[in-house]
Amino acid sequence: MGRSQGSSGLGQLEKGIECVKYTLFCLSAVVWLVGTILFIVSAWLRLEPGFQEWIEFLDIGEFYIGIDILIVSSLLVFFISFVSCASALMEQQLALLVNAGLQGLCFLLGIIGTIVLLCFSTHDSAIQPLIKRSMTNLIVNSHHEHVSVVLKMVQENIGCCGADGPNDYTNLMKPLPSECRDSVTGNAFFHGCVDELSWFLEARAIWVAGLALSLCMMHVVQAVLSLILIEAIKKEEVAYNR
C-alpha cells in the first residue's frame, strides 16, 4: 500500500516536472519572439534617418538613452532564451539557477530602460524643458538661414508655434512667421512645439515601453518557473533515494 502511494506520488511529481519544463520551454520561445520584436522596433526608432534629424536639430539626444538600454536588453534576451530552453530540457539545477538570475538581470534592464524612456518622452516629463530650451534658441537665432530652415521645418511638420505658443515671438520681439499659421484658416497654431513634440515622442515611445514591460513580466514568470522546477527536481531526487 505504502509503495503504491509512493509510486503514485512520484508519478504525479514527474508529470508536474514535465509540465513545468515544457511550459518554461514554450515561454522561452515566446520571450525570444517578443525580444526580437522589441529589438526591431527599438533599432528602427534609434536609426530612422528622418527621426534622427529631428533629435539632432532639437538637441534632445536624452530620448535615446532609454532606447539604447532596451536594445541592449533585447540583445541579451536572444542569448538568455536559448539558455532558458537548454536548462529546462536538461533539468540541470545549476543551469536553472543561472537562468533565474539572468531573467532577473533582463527584468532590471527592461524596467530601467522603460523608466528612462518614459522620463524623456512623455508629456510633462524631463524632455519638455530640453525641447523648450532648443526651441527658444532656434527662435532667438532665427535670423540665421540654417536655423530659420530648421525652425520652419519643425513648426510646419508638427503644426506648432514657438516653444509655448505664438506669444514666444512677441516676447522675443520677433515677427510671427507664416509657418506658425494654419494654411486653411490663417489662424496661429494654439499649441507650442513643447507640447506637440512631447505628444509626438510619447506616441512613438509608448509602444516600445509596452513591449518592454510585457517582456519584463515574462522574465518574472520564467524566473519563478525555473525556481519551481529546481525544487521539484530536488524532491524527485529525494524520492528516488528513499
mmCIF file with all atom_site columns, C-alpha atoms in Angstrom, residues 8 22 31 75 77 80 90 101 123 132 147-148 158-160 175 177 184 189-190 192:
data_model
loop_
_atom_site.group_PDB
_atom_site.id
_atom_site.type_symbol
_atom_site.label_atom_id
_atom_site.label_alt_id
_atom_site.label_comp_id
_atom_site.label_asym_id
_atom_site.label_entity_id
_atom_site.label_seq_id
_atom_site.pdbx_PDB_ins_code
_atom_site.Cartn_x
_atom_site.Cartn_y
_atom_site.Cartn_z
_atom_site.occupancy
_atom_site.B_iso_or_equiv
_atom_site.pdbx_formal_charge
_atom_site.auth_seq_id
_atom_site.auth_comp_id
_atom_site.auth_asym_id
_atom_site.auth_atom_id
_atom_site.pdbx_PDB_model_num
ATOM 1  C CA . SER A 1 8   ? 1.672  7.300  -7.377  1.00 0.00 ? 8   SER A CA 1
ATOM 2  C CA . TYR A 1 22  ? 7.690  22.347 -21.278 1.00 0.00 ? 22  TYR A CA 1
ATOM 3  C CA . VAL A 1 31  ? 10.134 35.606 -24.973 1.00 0.00 ? 31  VAL A CA 1
ATOM 4  C CA . LEU A 1 75  ? 20.044 41.544 -27.467 1.00 0.00 ? 75  LEU A CA 1
ATOM 5  C CA . VAL A 1 77  ? 17.224 38.178 -24.411 1.00 0.00 ? 77  VAL A CA 1
ATOM 6  C CA . ILE A 1 80  ? 19.174 34.045 -22.457 1.00 0.00 ? 80  ILE A CA 1
ATOM 7  C CA . MET A 1 90  ? 18.374 19.261 -19.315 1.00 0.00 ? 90  MET A CA 1
ATOM 8  C CA . GLY A 1 101 ? 19.474 35.019 -12.253 1.00 0.00 ? 101 GLY A CA 1
ATOM 9  C CA . HIS A 1 123 ? 4.112  64.862 -21.760 1.00 0.00 ? 123 HIS A CA 1
ATOM 10 C CA . LYS A 1 132 ? 11.779 74.454 -24.702 1.00 0.00 ? 132 LYS A CA 1
ATOM 11 C CA . VAL A 1 147 ? 18.411 77.953 -38.125 1.00 0.00 ? 147 VAL A CA 1
ATOM 12 C CA . SER A 1 148 ? 15.442 79.517 -39.890 1.00 0.00 ? 148 SER A CA 1
ATOM 13 C CA . ILE A 1 158 ? 4.431  69.291 -36.349 1.00 0.00 ? 158 ILE A CA 1
ATOM 14 C CA . GLY A 1 159 ? 1.813  72.050 -36.638 1.00 0.00 ? 159 GLY A CA 1
ATOM 15 C CA . CYS A 1 160 ? 3.014  74.149 -33.706 1.00 0.00 ? 160 CYS A CA 1
ATOM 16 C CA . PRO A 1 175 ? 7.696  88.661 -36.272 1.00 0.00 ? 175 PRO A CA 1
ATOM 17 C CA . PRO A 1 177 ? 6.364  83.536 -39.319 1.00 0.00 ? 177 PRO A CA 1
ATOM 18 C CA . VAL A 1 184 ? -6.512 76.891 -44.265 1.00 0.00 ? 184 VAL A CA 1
ATOM 19 C CA . PHE A 1 189 ? -1.384 77.448 -34.042 1.00 0.00 ? 189 PHE A CA 1
ATOM 20 C CA . PHE A 1 190 ? -2.609 77.376 -30.448 1.00 0.00 ? 190 PHE A CA 1
ATOM 21 C CA . GLY A 1 192 ? 3.546  75.444 -28.744 1.00 0.00 ? 192 GLY A CA 1
#
